[in-house]
Amino acid sequence: MAYRIKEIMFTEEQIQEKVLELAKQLTEDYKGKSPIFVGILKGSFVFMADLIKNVDNHELRVDFMRASSYGNKTKSDGQVNIKLDMEFDPKGEDILIIEDIIDSGYTLKCLHEYLLNKGAKSVKIVTLLNKSERRVVDIKVDYVGFEIPDKFIIGYGLDFNEHLRNLPYIGVLDETCLGEEE
Ligand code: IMP
Ligand code: MG
């Protein structure tokens, strides 16, 4: 399948610049703490890798969770399943959830509540991309890379039907591609 990329929303350079900015802020905010950075698979893994390399904190630990609210579609139906839980016990820990993109907010709301219920000391959220105009549920996002319009995007970890995660930039997929695969 050859996908058509309609436009490049953020180049590799623009992304790296933003990642450095976020990492600097996180270095500041987690100074003297021993946080666990929890990447939400699969979409966040590219962002997370770039981010953590630039956070100056020797106590930082990483972990992962996997949630799904999408299946094969491009819209969330509000049903969130935790498919993989984190390995560390979140009780008493400072947790930073790392997301690629927040859309409806269902995924993050669910994970945020789940970690607080498990006794986390603090749960903050960093997302590279925020589609706030599509928000359905209210959540506080602590760190945002870019605010973006309501377009379906791919690359830098983000997929369309599991493809295109490997693009080094973030692009907009030609709408005629959407719906071609089920
Ligand atoms: P939410 O629960 O609706 O906020 O969904 C968040 C998840 O939906 C993200 O972690 C992505 O996996 C996926 N998602 C939302 N918008 C896009 C997009 O434009 N491209 C690719 N995946 C997306
Ligand atoms: Mg995702």
mmCIF file with all atom_site columns, C-alpha atoms and ligand atoms in Angstrom:
data_model
loop_
_atom_site.group_PDB
_atom_site.id
_atom_site.type_symbol
_atom_site.label_atom_id
_atom_site.label_alt_id
_atom_site.label_comp_id
_atom_site.label_asym_id
_atom_site.label_entity_id
_atom_site.label_seq_id
_atom_site.pdbx_PDB_ins_code
_atom_site.Cartn_x
_atom_site.Cartn_y
_atom_site.Cartn_z
_atom_site.occupancy
_atom_site.B_iso_or_equiv
_atom_site.pdbx_formal_charge
_atom_site.auth_seq_id
_atom_site.auth_comp_id
_atom_site.auth_asym_id
_atom_site.auth_atom_id
_atom_site.pdbx_PDB_model_num
ATOM   1   C  CA  . MET A 1 1   ? 0.000   0.000  0.000  1.00 0.00 ? 1   MET A CA  1
ATOM   2   C  CA  . ALA A 1 2   ? 1.441   3.363  -0.985 1.00 0.00 ? 2   ALA A CA  1
ATOM   3   C  CA  . TYR A 1 3   ? -0.008  6.080  1.197  1.00 0.00 ? 3   TYR A CA  1
ATOM   4   C  CA  . ARG A 1 4   ? -0.356  9.660  0.070  1.00 0.00 ? 4   ARG A CA  1
ATOM   5   C  CA  . ILE A 1 5   ? 0.957   12.186 2.564  1.00 0.00 ? 5   ILE A CA  1
ATOM   6   C  CA  . LYS A 1 6   ? -0.869  15.445 1.890  1.00 0.00 ? 6   LYS A CA  1
ATOM   7   C  CA  . GLU A 1 7   ? 1.297   17.797 3.895  1.00 0.00 ? 7   GLU A CA  1
ATOM   8   C  CA  . ILE A 1 8   ? 4.056   17.810 6.455  1.00 0.00 ? 8   ILE A CA  1
ATOM   9   C  CA  . MET A 1 9   ? 2.713   19.313 9.660  1.00 0.00 ? 9   MET A CA  1
ATOM   10  C  CA  . PHE A 1 10  ? 5.962   19.228 11.645 1.00 0.00 ? 10  PHE A CA  1
ATOM   11  C  CA  . THR A 1 11  ? 9.426   18.515 10.302 1.00 0.00 ? 11  THR A CA  1
ATOM   12  C  CA  . GLU A 1 12  ? 11.983  16.423 12.117 1.00 0.00 ? 12  GLU A CA  1
ATOM   13  C  CA  . GLU A 1 13  ? 13.786  19.631 13.150 1.00 0.00 ? 13  GLU A CA  1
ATOM   14  C  CA  . GLN A 1 14  ? 10.635  21.283 14.513 1.00 0.00 ? 14  GLN A CA  1
ATOM   15  C  CA  . ILE A 1 15  ? 9.846   18.163 16.536 1.00 0.00 ? 15  ILE A CA  1
ATOM   16  C  CA  . GLN A 1 16  ? 13.354  17.906 17.968 1.00 0.00 ? 16  GLN A CA  1
ATOM   17  C  CA  . GLU A 1 17  ? 13.306  21.547 18.998 1.00 0.00 ? 17  GLU A CA  1
ATOM   18  C  CA  . LYS A 1 18  ? 10.002  21.084 20.825 1.00 0.00 ? 18  LYS A CA  1
ATOM   19  C  CA  . VAL A 1 19  ? 11.194  17.867 22.474 1.00 0.00 ? 19  VAL A CA  1
ATOM   20  C  CA  . LEU A 1 20  ? 14.238  19.688 23.865 1.00 0.00 ? 20  LEU A CA  1
ATOM   21  C  CA  . GLU A 1 21  ? 12.014  22.435 25.244 1.00 0.00 ? 21  GLU A CA  1
ATOM   22  C  CA  . LEU A 1 22  ? 9.744   19.911 26.987 1.00 0.00 ? 22  LEU A CA  1
ATOM   23  C  CA  . ALA A 1 23  ? 12.713  17.944 28.337 1.00 0.00 ? 23  ALA A CA  1
ATOM   24  C  CA  . LYS A 1 24  ? 14.214  21.096 29.820 1.00 0.00 ? 24  LYS A CA  1
ATOM   25  C  CA  . GLN A 1 25  ? 10.960  21.879 31.617 1.00 0.00 ? 25  GLN A CA  1
ATOM   26  C  CA  . LEU A 1 26  ? 10.693  18.299 32.901 1.00 0.00 ? 26  LEU A CA  1
ATOM   27  C  CA  . THR A 1 27  ? 14.288  18.408 34.161 1.00 0.00 ? 27  THR A CA  1
ATOM   28  C  CA  . GLU A 1 28  ? 13.337  21.496 36.151 1.00 0.00 ? 28  GLU A CA  1
ATOM   29  C  CA  . ASP A 1 29  ? 10.004  20.190 37.450 1.00 0.00 ? 29  ASP A CA  1
ATOM   30  C  CA  . TYR A 1 30  ? 11.276  16.756 38.530 1.00 0.00 ? 30  TYR A CA  1
ATOM   31  C  CA  . LYS A 1 31  ? 14.477  18.012 40.150 1.00 0.00 ? 31  LYS A CA  1
ATOM   32  C  CA  . GLY A 1 32  ? 15.049  16.146 43.427 1.00 0.00 ? 32  GLY A CA  1
ATOM   33  C  CA  . LYS A 1 33  ? 12.346  13.593 42.560 1.00 0.00 ? 33  LYS A CA  1
ATOM   34  C  CA  . SER A 1 34  ? 12.527  10.033 41.372 1.00 0.00 ? 34  SER A CA  1
ATOM   35  C  CA  . PRO A 1 35  ? 9.795   9.924  38.753 1.00 0.00 ? 35  PRO A CA  1
ATOM   36  C  CA  . ILE A 1 36  ? 8.492   7.073  36.645 1.00 0.00 ? 36  ILE A CA  1
ATOM   37  C  CA  . PHE A 1 37  ? 7.905   8.088  33.038 1.00 0.00 ? 37  PHE A CA  1
ATOM   38  C  CA  . VAL A 1 38  ? 5.179   5.841  31.662 1.00 0.00 ? 38  VAL A CA  1
ATOM   39  C  CA  . GLY A 1 39  ? 4.902   5.649  27.890 1.00 0.00 ? 39  GLY A CA  1
ATOM   40  C  CA  . ILE A 1 40  ? 1.547   4.723  26.445 1.00 0.00 ? 40  ILE A CA  1
ATOM   41  C  CA  . LEU A 1 41  ? 2.163   2.143  23.741 1.00 0.00 ? 41  LEU A CA  1
ATOM   42  C  CA  . LYS A 1 42  ? 2.442   2.047  20.974 1.00 0.00 ? 42  LYS A CA  1
ATOM   43  C  CA  . GLY A 1 43  ? 2.202   5.617  19.704 1.00 0.00 ? 43  GLY A CA  1
ATOM   44  C  CA  . SER A 1 44  ? 4.424   7.338  22.267 1.00 0.00 ? 44  SER A CA  1
ATOM   45  C  CA  . PHE A 1 45  ? 7.564   5.237  21.921 1.00 0.00 ? 45  PHE A CA  1
ATOM   46  C  CA  . VAL A 1 46  ? 9.397   7.461  19.440 1.00 0.00 ? 46  VAL A CA  1
ATOM   47  C  CA  . PHE A 1 47  ? 8.600   10.658 21.338 1.00 0.00 ? 47  PHE A CA  1
ATOM   48  C  CA  . MET A 1 48  ? 9.461   9.014  24.645 1.00 0.00 ? 48  MET A CA  1
ATOM   49  C  CA  . ALA A 1 49  ? 12.858  7.831  23.409 1.00 0.00 ? 49  ALA A CA  1
ATOM   50  C  CA  . ASP A 1 50  ? 13.802  11.307 22.229 1.00 0.00 ? 50  ASP A CA  1
ATOM   51  C  CA  . LEU A 1 51  ? 12.365  12.952 25.333 1.00 0.00 ? 51  LEU A CA  1
ATOM   52  C  CA  . ILE A 1 52  ? 14.044  10.890 28.055 1.00 0.00 ? 52  ILE A CA  1
ATOM   53  C  CA  . LYS A 1 53  ? 17.483  11.248 26.464 1.00 0.00 ? 53  LYS A CA  1
ATOM   54  C  CA  . ASN A 1 54  ? 17.218  14.956 27.128 1.00 0.00 ? 54  ASN A CA  1
ATOM   55  C  CA  . VAL A 1 55  ? 15.858  14.885 30.669 1.00 0.00 ? 55  VAL A CA  1
ATOM   56  C  CA  . ASP A 1 56  ? 18.679  15.339 33.155 1.00 0.00 ? 56  ASP A CA  1
ATOM   57  C  CA  . ASN A 1 57  ? 17.642  13.169 36.116 1.00 0.00 ? 57  ASN A CA  1
ATOM   58  C  CA  . HIS A 1 58  ? 19.602  10.106 37.242 1.00 0.00 ? 58  HIS A CA  1
ATOM   59  C  CA  . GLU A 1 59  ? 16.681  8.753  39.268 1.00 0.00 ? 59  GLU A CA  1
ATOM   60  C  CA  . LEU A 1 60  ? 14.268  8.622  36.350 1.00 0.00 ? 60  LEU A CA  1
ATOM   61  C  CA  . ARG A 1 61  ? 12.729  5.217  35.640 1.00 0.00 ? 61  ARG A CA  1
ATOM   62  C  CA  . VAL A 1 62  ? 10.709  4.189  32.602 1.00 0.00 ? 62  VAL A CA  1
ATOM   63  C  CA  . ASP A 1 63  ? 7.711   1.956  32.260 1.00 0.00 ? 63  ASP A CA  1
ATOM   64  C  CA  . PHE A 1 64  ? 4.946   1.291  29.758 1.00 0.00 ? 64  PHE A CA  1
ATOM   65  C  CA  . MET A 1 65  ? 1.233   0.799  29.561 1.00 0.00 ? 65  MET A CA  1
ATOM   66  C  CA  . ARG A 1 66  ? -0.914  -0.096 26.640 1.00 0.00 ? 66  ARG A CA  1
ATOM   67  C  CA  . ALA A 1 67  ? -4.457  1.057  26.253 1.00 0.00 ? 67  ALA A CA  1
ATOM   68  C  CA  . SER A 1 68  ? -6.755  0.804  23.327 1.00 0.00 ? 68  SER A CA  1
ATOM   69  C  CA  . SER A 1 69  ? -9.808  2.804  22.483 1.00 0.00 ? 69  SER A CA  1
ATOM   70  C  CA  . TYR A 1 70  ? -9.592  2.707  18.737 1.00 0.00 ? 70  TYR A CA  1
ATOM   71  C  CA  . GLY A 1 71  ? -9.435  -0.693 17.108 1.00 0.00 ? 71  GLY A CA  1
ATOM   72  C  CA  . ASN A 1 72  ? -9.127  -0.096 13.411 1.00 0.00 ? 72  ASN A CA  1
ATOM   73  C  CA  . LYS A 1 73  ? -11.158 3.058  13.265 1.00 0.00 ? 73  LYS A CA  1
ATOM   74  C  CA  . THR A 1 74  ? -10.003 6.649  13.422 1.00 0.00 ? 74  THR A CA  1
ATOM   75  C  CA  . LYS A 1 75  ? -12.447 7.630  16.150 1.00 0.00 ? 75  LYS A CA  1
ATOM   76  C  CA  . SER A 1 76  ? -12.699 6.624  19.774 1.00 0.00 ? 76  SER A CA  1
ATOM   77  C  CA  . ASP A 1 77  ? -15.911 5.088  21.017 1.00 0.00 ? 77  ASP A CA  1
ATOM   78  C  CA  . GLY A 1 78  ? -15.178 5.823  24.660 1.00 0.00 ? 78  GLY A CA  1
ATOM   79  C  CA  . GLN A 1 79  ? -14.367 2.225  25.571 1.00 0.00 ? 79  GLN A CA  1
ATOM   80  C  CA  . VAL A 1 80  ? -10.842 2.082  26.961 1.00 0.00 ? 80  VAL A CA  1
ATOM   81  C  CA  . ASN A 1 81  ? -9.121  -1.198 27.719 1.00 0.00 ? 81  ASN A CA  1
ATOM   82  C  CA  . ILE A 1 82  ? -5.865  -1.498 29.617 1.00 0.00 ? 82  ILE A CA  1
ATOM   83  C  CA  . LYS A 1 83  ? -4.109  -4.168 27.607 1.00 0.00 ? 83  LYS A CA  1
ATOM   84  C  CA  . LEU A 1 84  ? -0.770  -3.937 29.396 1.00 0.00 ? 84  LEU A CA  1
ATOM   85  C  CA  . ASP A 1 85  ? -0.256  -2.564 32.883 1.00 0.00 ? 85  ASP A CA  1
ATOM   86  C  CA  . MET A 1 86  ? 2.922   -0.948 34.150 1.00 0.00 ? 86  MET A CA  1
ATOM   87  C  CA  . GLU A 1 87  ? 5.473   -3.115 35.898 1.00 0.00 ? 87  GLU A CA  1
ATOM   88  C  CA  . PHE A 1 88  ? 6.317   -0.808 38.835 1.00 0.00 ? 88  PHE A CA  1
ATOM   89  C  CA  . ASP A 1 89  ? 3.762   -0.355 41.585 1.00 0.00 ? 89  ASP A CA  1
ATOM   90  C  CA  . PRO A 1 90  ? 2.545   3.242  41.152 1.00 0.00 ? 90  PRO A CA  1
ATOM   91  C  CA  . LYS A 1 91  ? 1.783   3.574  44.871 1.00 0.00 ? 91  LYS A CA  1
ATOM   92  C  CA  . GLY A 1 92  ? 3.511   6.638  46.315 1.00 0.00 ? 92  GLY A CA  1
ATOM   93  C  CA  . GLU A 1 93  ? 5.282   7.429  43.027 1.00 0.00 ? 93  GLU A CA  1
ATOM   94  C  CA  . ASP A 1 94  ? 5.506   10.568 40.915 1.00 0.00 ? 94  ASP A CA  1
ATOM   95  C  CA  . ILE A 1 95  ? 4.217   9.410  37.557 1.00 0.00 ? 95  ILE A CA  1
ATOM   96  C  CA  . LEU A 1 96  ? 4.478   11.175 34.239 1.00 0.00 ? 96  LEU A CA  1
ATOM   97  C  CA  . ILE A 1 97  ? 2.252   9.732  31.529 1.00 0.00 ? 97  ILE A CA  1
ATOM   98  C  CA  . ILE A 1 98  ? 3.760   10.180 28.076 1.00 0.00 ? 98  ILE A CA  1
ATOM   99  C  CA  . GLU A 1 99  ? 1.314   10.321 25.176 1.00 0.00 ? 99  GLU A CA  1
ATOM   100 C  CA  . ASP A 1 100 ? 1.752   10.948 21.495 1.00 0.00 ? 100 ASP A CA  1
ATOM   101 C  CA  . ILE A 1 101 ? -1.584  12.646 20.982 1.00 0.00 ? 101 ILE A CA  1
ATOM   102 C  CA  . ILE A 1 102 ? -4.727  13.453 22.930 1.00 0.00 ? 102 ILE A CA  1
ATOM   103 C  CA  . ASP A 1 103 ? -7.922  13.450 20.963 1.00 0.00 ? 103 ASP A CA  1
ATOM   104 C  CA  . SER A 1 104 ? -11.227 12.710 22.746 1.00 0.00 ? 104 SER A CA  1
ATOM   105 C  CA  . GLY A 1 105 ? -9.344  12.378 26.037 1.00 0.00 ? 105 GLY A CA  1
ATOM   106 C  CA  . TYR A 1 106 ? -10.980 9.051  26.939 1.00 0.00 ? 106 TYR A CA  1
ATOM   107 C  CA  . THR A 1 107 ? -7.664  7.171  27.075 1.00 0.00 ? 107 THR A CA  1
ATOM   108 C  CA  . LEU A 1 108 ? -5.923  9.692  29.307 1.00 0.00 ? 108 LEU A CA  1
ATOM   109 C  CA  . LYS A 1 109 ? -8.858  10.196 31.620 1.00 0.00 ? 109 LYS A CA  1
ATOM   110 C  CA  . CYS A 1 110 ? -9.065  6.471  32.186 1.00 0.00 ? 110 CYS A CA  1
ATOM   111 C  CA  . LEU A 1 111 ? -5.321  6.039  32.786 1.00 0.00 ? 111 LEU A CA  1
ATOM   112 C  CA  . HIS A 1 112 ? -5.065  9.099  35.004 1.00 0.00 ? 112 HIS A CA  1
ATOM   113 C  CA  . GLU A 1 113 ? -7.876  7.887  37.268 1.00 0.00 ? 113 GLU A CA  1
ATOM   114 C  CA  . TYR A 1 114 ? -6.528  4.346  37.274 1.00 0.00 ? 114 TYR A CA  1
ATOM   115 C  CA  . LEU A 1 115 ? -3.074  5.462  38.500 1.00 0.00 ? 115 LEU A CA  1
ATOM   116 C  CA  . LEU A 1 116 ? -4.483  7.776  41.153 1.00 0.00 ? 116 LEU A CA  1
ATOM   117 C  CA  . ASN A 1 117 ? -6.735  4.976  42.398 1.00 0.00 ? 117 ASN A CA  1
ATOM   118 C  CA  . LYS A 1 118 ? -3.649  2.794  42.716 1.00 0.00 ? 118 LYS A CA  1
ATOM   119 C  CA  . GLY A 1 119 ? -2.174  5.369  45.080 1.00 0.00 ? 119 GLY A CA  1
ATOM   120 C  CA  . ALA A 1 120 ? 0.251   7.319  42.893 1.00 0.00 ? 120 ALA A CA  1
ATOM   121 C  CA  . LYS A 1 121 ? 1.562   10.397 44.676 1.00 0.00 ? 121 LYS A CA  1
ATOM   122 C  CA  . SER A 1 122 ? 1.239   12.529 41.559 1.00 0.00 ? 122 SER A CA  1
ATOM   123 C  CA  . VAL A 1 123 ? 0.129   11.846 38.003 1.00 0.00 ? 123 VAL A CA  1
ATOM   124 C  CA  . LYS A 1 124 ? 1.041   14.363 35.345 1.00 0.00 ? 124 LYS A CA  1
ATOM   125 C  CA  . ILE A 1 125 ? 0.602   14.176 31.603 1.00 0.00 ? 125 ILE A CA  1
ATOM   126 C  CA  . VAL A 1 126 ? 2.851   15.179 28.734 1.00 0.00 ? 126 VAL A CA  1
ATOM   127 C  CA  . THR A 1 127 ? 1.631   14.919 25.174 1.00 0.00 ? 127 THR A CA  1
ATOM   128 C  CA  . LEU A 1 128 ? 3.484   15.879 22.045 1.00 0.00 ? 128 LEU A CA  1
ATOM   129 C  CA  . LEU A 1 129 ? 0.258   16.726 20.223 1.00 0.00 ? 129 LEU A CA  1
ATOM   130 C  CA  . ASN A 1 130 ? -3.061  18.040 21.446 1.00 0.00 ? 130 ASN A CA  1
ATOM   131 C  CA  . LYS A 1 131 ? -6.221  18.016 19.333 1.00 0.00 ? 131 LYS A CA  1
ATOM   132 C  CA  . SER A 1 132 ? -8.153  20.017 21.908 1.00 0.00 ? 132 SER A CA  1
ATOM   133 C  CA  . GLU A 1 133 ? -11.077 20.850 19.628 1.00 0.00 ? 133 GLU A CA  1
ATOM   134 C  CA  . ARG A 1 134 ? -11.990 17.148 19.620 1.00 0.00 ? 134 ARG A CA  1
ATOM   135 C  CA  . ARG A 1 135 ? -12.010 16.794 23.389 1.00 0.00 ? 135 ARG A CA  1
ATOM   136 C  CA  . VAL A 1 136 ? -15.050 14.947 24.765 1.00 0.00 ? 136 VAL A CA  1
ATOM   137 C  CA  . VAL A 1 137 ? -13.980 14.508 28.380 1.00 0.00 ? 137 VAL A CA  1
ATOM   138 C  CA  . ASP A 1 138 ? -12.280 17.116 30.483 1.00 0.00 ? 138 ASP A CA  1
ATOM   139 C  CA  . ILE A 1 139 ? -8.693  16.400 31.481 1.00 0.00 ? 139 ILE A CA  1
ATOM   140 C  CA  . LYS A 1 140 ? -5.822  18.547 32.636 1.00 0.00 ? 140 LYS A CA  1
ATOM   141 C  CA  . VAL A 1 141 ? -2.802  18.196 30.389 1.00 0.00 ? 141 VAL A CA  1
ATOM   142 C  CA  . ASP A 1 142 ? 0.319   19.451 32.117 1.00 0.00 ? 142 ASP A CA  1
ATOM   143 C  CA  . TYR A 1 143 ? 2.720   19.663 29.166 1.00 0.00 ? 143 TYR A CA  1
ATOM   144 C  CA  . VAL A 1 144 ? 1.771   20.073 25.506 1.00 0.00 ? 144 VAL A CA  1
ATOM   145 C  CA  . GLY A 1 145 ? 4.168   20.109 22.570 1.00 0.00 ? 145 GLY A CA  1
ATOM   146 C  CA  . PHE A 1 146 ? 1.904   21.353 19.787 1.00 0.00 ? 146 PHE A CA  1
ATOM   147 C  CA  . GLU A 1 147 ? -1.769  22.277 19.565 1.00 0.00 ? 147 GLU A CA  1
ATOM   148 C  CA  . ILE A 1 148 ? -3.054  20.857 16.295 1.00 0.00 ? 148 ILE A CA  1
ATOM   149 C  CA  . PRO A 1 149 ? -6.233  21.137 14.198 1.00 0.00 ? 149 PRO A CA  1
ATOM   150 C  CA  . ASP A 1 150 ? -8.649  18.278 13.664 1.00 0.00 ? 150 ASP A CA  1
ATOM   151 C  CA  . LYS A 1 151 ? -6.746  16.363 11.005 1.00 0.00 ? 151 LYS A CA  1
ATOM   152 C  CA  . PHE A 1 152 ? -5.720  12.741 10.995 1.00 0.00 ? 152 PHE A CA  1
ATOM   153 C  CA  . ILE A 1 153 ? -1.965  12.661 11.272 1.00 0.00 ? 153 ILE A CA  1
ATOM   154 C  CA  . ILE A 1 154 ? 0.716   10.022 11.051 1.00 0.00 ? 154 ILE A CA  1
ATOM   155 C  CA  . GLY A 1 155 ? 4.426   9.546  11.637 1.00 0.00 ? 155 GLY A CA  1
ATOM   156 C  CA  . TYR A 1 156 ? 6.841   9.892  14.565 1.00 0.00 ? 156 TYR A CA  1
ATOM   157 C  CA  . GLY A 1 157 ? 5.101   6.969  16.297 1.00 0.00 ? 157 GLY A CA  1
ATOM   158 C  CA  . LEU A 1 158 ? 1.569   7.703  15.126 1.00 0.00 ? 158 LEU A CA  1
ATOM   159 C  CA  . ASP A 1 159 ? -0.042  5.174  12.860 1.00 0.00 ? 159 ASP A CA  1
ATOM   160 C  CA  . PHE A 1 160 ? -2.776  4.585  10.380 1.00 0.00 ? 160 PHE A CA  1
ATOM   161 C  CA  . ASN A 1 161 ? -3.754  0.924  10.687 1.00 0.00 ? 161 ASN A CA  1
ATOM   162 C  CA  . GLU A 1 162 ? -0.317  0.198  12.201 1.00 0.00 ? 162 GLU A CA  1
ATOM   163 C  CA  . HIS A 1 163 ? 1.557   1.723  9.276  1.00 0.00 ? 163 HIS A CA  1
ATOM   164 C  CA  . LEU A 1 164 ? 3.666   4.891  8.986  1.00 0.00 ? 164 LEU A CA  1
ATOM   165 C  CA  . ARG A 1 165 ? 4.899   4.991  12.613 1.00 0.00 ? 165 ARG A CA  1
ATOM   166 C  CA  . ASN A 1 166 ? 8.433   5.050  11.235 1.00 0.00 ? 166 ASN A CA  1
ATOM   167 C  CA  . LEU A 1 167 ? 8.233   8.398  9.456  1.00 0.00 ? 167 LEU A CA  1
ATOM   168 C  CA  . PRO A 1 168 ? 10.643  10.862 11.099 1.00 0.00 ? 168 PRO A CA  1
ATOM   169 C  CA  . TYR A 1 169 ? 8.198   13.761 10.594 1.00 0.00 ? 169 TYR A CA  1
ATOM   170 C  CA  . ILE A 1 170 ? 4.504   14.273 11.353 1.00 0.00 ? 170 ILE A CA  1
ATOM   171 C  CA  . GLY A 1 171 ? 2.303   14.400 8.287  1.00 0.00 ? 171 GLY A CA  1
ATOM   172 C  CA  . VAL A 1 172 ? -1.326  14.628 7.305  1.00 0.00 ? 172 VAL A CA  1
ATOM   173 C  CA  . LEU A 1 173 ? -2.704  11.629 5.504  1.00 0.00 ? 173 LEU A CA  1
ATOM   174 C  CA  . ASP A 1 174 ? -4.712  12.229 2.333  1.00 0.00 ? 174 ASP A CA  1
ATOM   175 C  CA  . GLU A 1 175 ? -8.360  11.685 3.356  1.00 0.00 ? 175 GLU A CA  1
ATOM   176 C  CA  . THR A 1 176 ? -8.934  9.359  0.435  1.00 0.00 ? 176 THR A CA  1
ATOM   177 C  CA  . CYS A 1 177 ? -6.640  6.889  2.235  1.00 0.00 ? 177 CYS A CA  1
ATOM   178 C  CA  . LEU A 1 178 ? -8.849  6.924  5.328  1.00 0.00 ? 178 LEU A CA  1
ATOM   179 C  CA  . GLY A 1 179 ? -11.481 4.262  5.136  1.00 0.00 ? 179 GLY A CA  1
ATOM   180 C  CA  . GLU A 1 180 ? -9.636  2.356  2.430  1.00 0.00 ? 180 GLU A CA  1
ATOM   181 C  CA  . GLU A 1 181 ? -8.529  -0.233 4.943  1.00 0.00 ? 181 GLU A CA  1
ATOM   182 C  CA  . GLU A 1 182 ? -10.627 -1.823 7.631  1.00 0.00 ? 182 GLU A CA  1
HETATM 183 P  P1  . IMP B 2 .   ? -8.293  9.497  22.749 1.00 0.00 ? 1   IMP B P1  1
HETATM 184 O  O1  . IMP B 2 .   ? -8.643  8.468  23.772 1.00 0.00 ? 1   IMP B O1  1
HETATM 185 O  O2  . IMP B 2 .   ? -9.451  9.764  21.813 1.00 0.00 ? 1   IMP B O2  1
HETATM 186 O  O3  . IMP B 2 .   ? -7.732  10.780 23.314 1.00 0.00 ? 1   IMP B O3  1
HETATM 187 O  O4  . IMP B 2 .   ? -7.248  8.826  21.795 1.00 0.00 ? 1   IMP B O4  1
HETATM 188 C  C1  . IMP B 2 .   ? -5.915  8.942  21.902 1.00 0.00 ? 1   IMP B C1  1
HETATM 189 C  C2  . IMP B 2 .   ? -5.255  7.918  20.986 1.00 0.00 ? 1   IMP B C2  1
HETATM 190 O  O5  . IMP B 2 .   ? -5.887  7.897  19.716 1.00 0.00 ? 1   IMP B O5  1
HETATM 191 C  C3  . IMP B 2 .   ? -3.822  8.289  20.716 1.00 0.00 ? 1   IMP B C3  1
HETATM 192 O  O6  . IMP B 2 .   ? -2.959  7.725  21.655 1.00 0.00 ? 1   IMP B O6  1
HETATM 193 C  C4  . IMP B 2 .   ? -3.611  7.739  19.318 1.00 0.00 ? 1   IMP B C4  1
HETATM 194 O  O7  . IMP B 2 .   ? -3.201  6.399  19.384 1.00 0.00 ? 1   IMP B O7  1
HETATM 195 C  C5  . IMP B 2 .   ? -4.959  7.777  18.664 1.00 0.00 ? 1   IMP B C5  1
HETATM 196 N  N1  . IMP B 2 .   ? -5.111  8.938  17.750 1.00 0.00 ? 1   IMP B N1  1
HETATM 197 C  C6  . IMP B 2 .   ? -5.872  10.044 17.944 1.00 0.00 ? 1   IMP B C6  1
HETATM 198 N  N2  . IMP B 2 .   ? -5.756  10.902 16.916 1.00 0.00 ? 1   IMP B N2  1
HETATM 199 C  C7  . IMP B 2 .   ? -4.888  10.351 16.048 1.00 0.00 ? 1   IMP B C7  1
HETATM 200 C  C8  . IMP B 2 .   ? -4.345  10.775 14.758 1.00 0.00 ? 1   IMP B C8  1
HETATM 201 O  O8  . IMP B 2 .   ? -4.612  11.855 14.214 1.00 0.00 ? 1   IMP B O8  1
HETATM 202 N  N3  . IMP B 2 .   ? -3.477  9.911  14.190 1.00 0.00 ? 1   IMP B N3  1
HETATM 203 C  C9  . IMP B 2 .   ? -3.111  8.720  14.746 1.00 0.00 ? 1   IMP B C9  1
HETATM 204 N  N4  . IMP B 2 .   ? -3.604  8.285  15.917 1.00 0.00 ? 1   IMP B N4  1
HETATM 205 C  C10 . IMP B 2 .   ? -4.478  9.091  16.565 1.00 0.00 ? 1   IMP B C10 1
HETATM 206 MG MG  . MG  B 3 .   ? -1.896  5.793  20.961 1.00 0.00 ? 2   MG  B MG  1
#
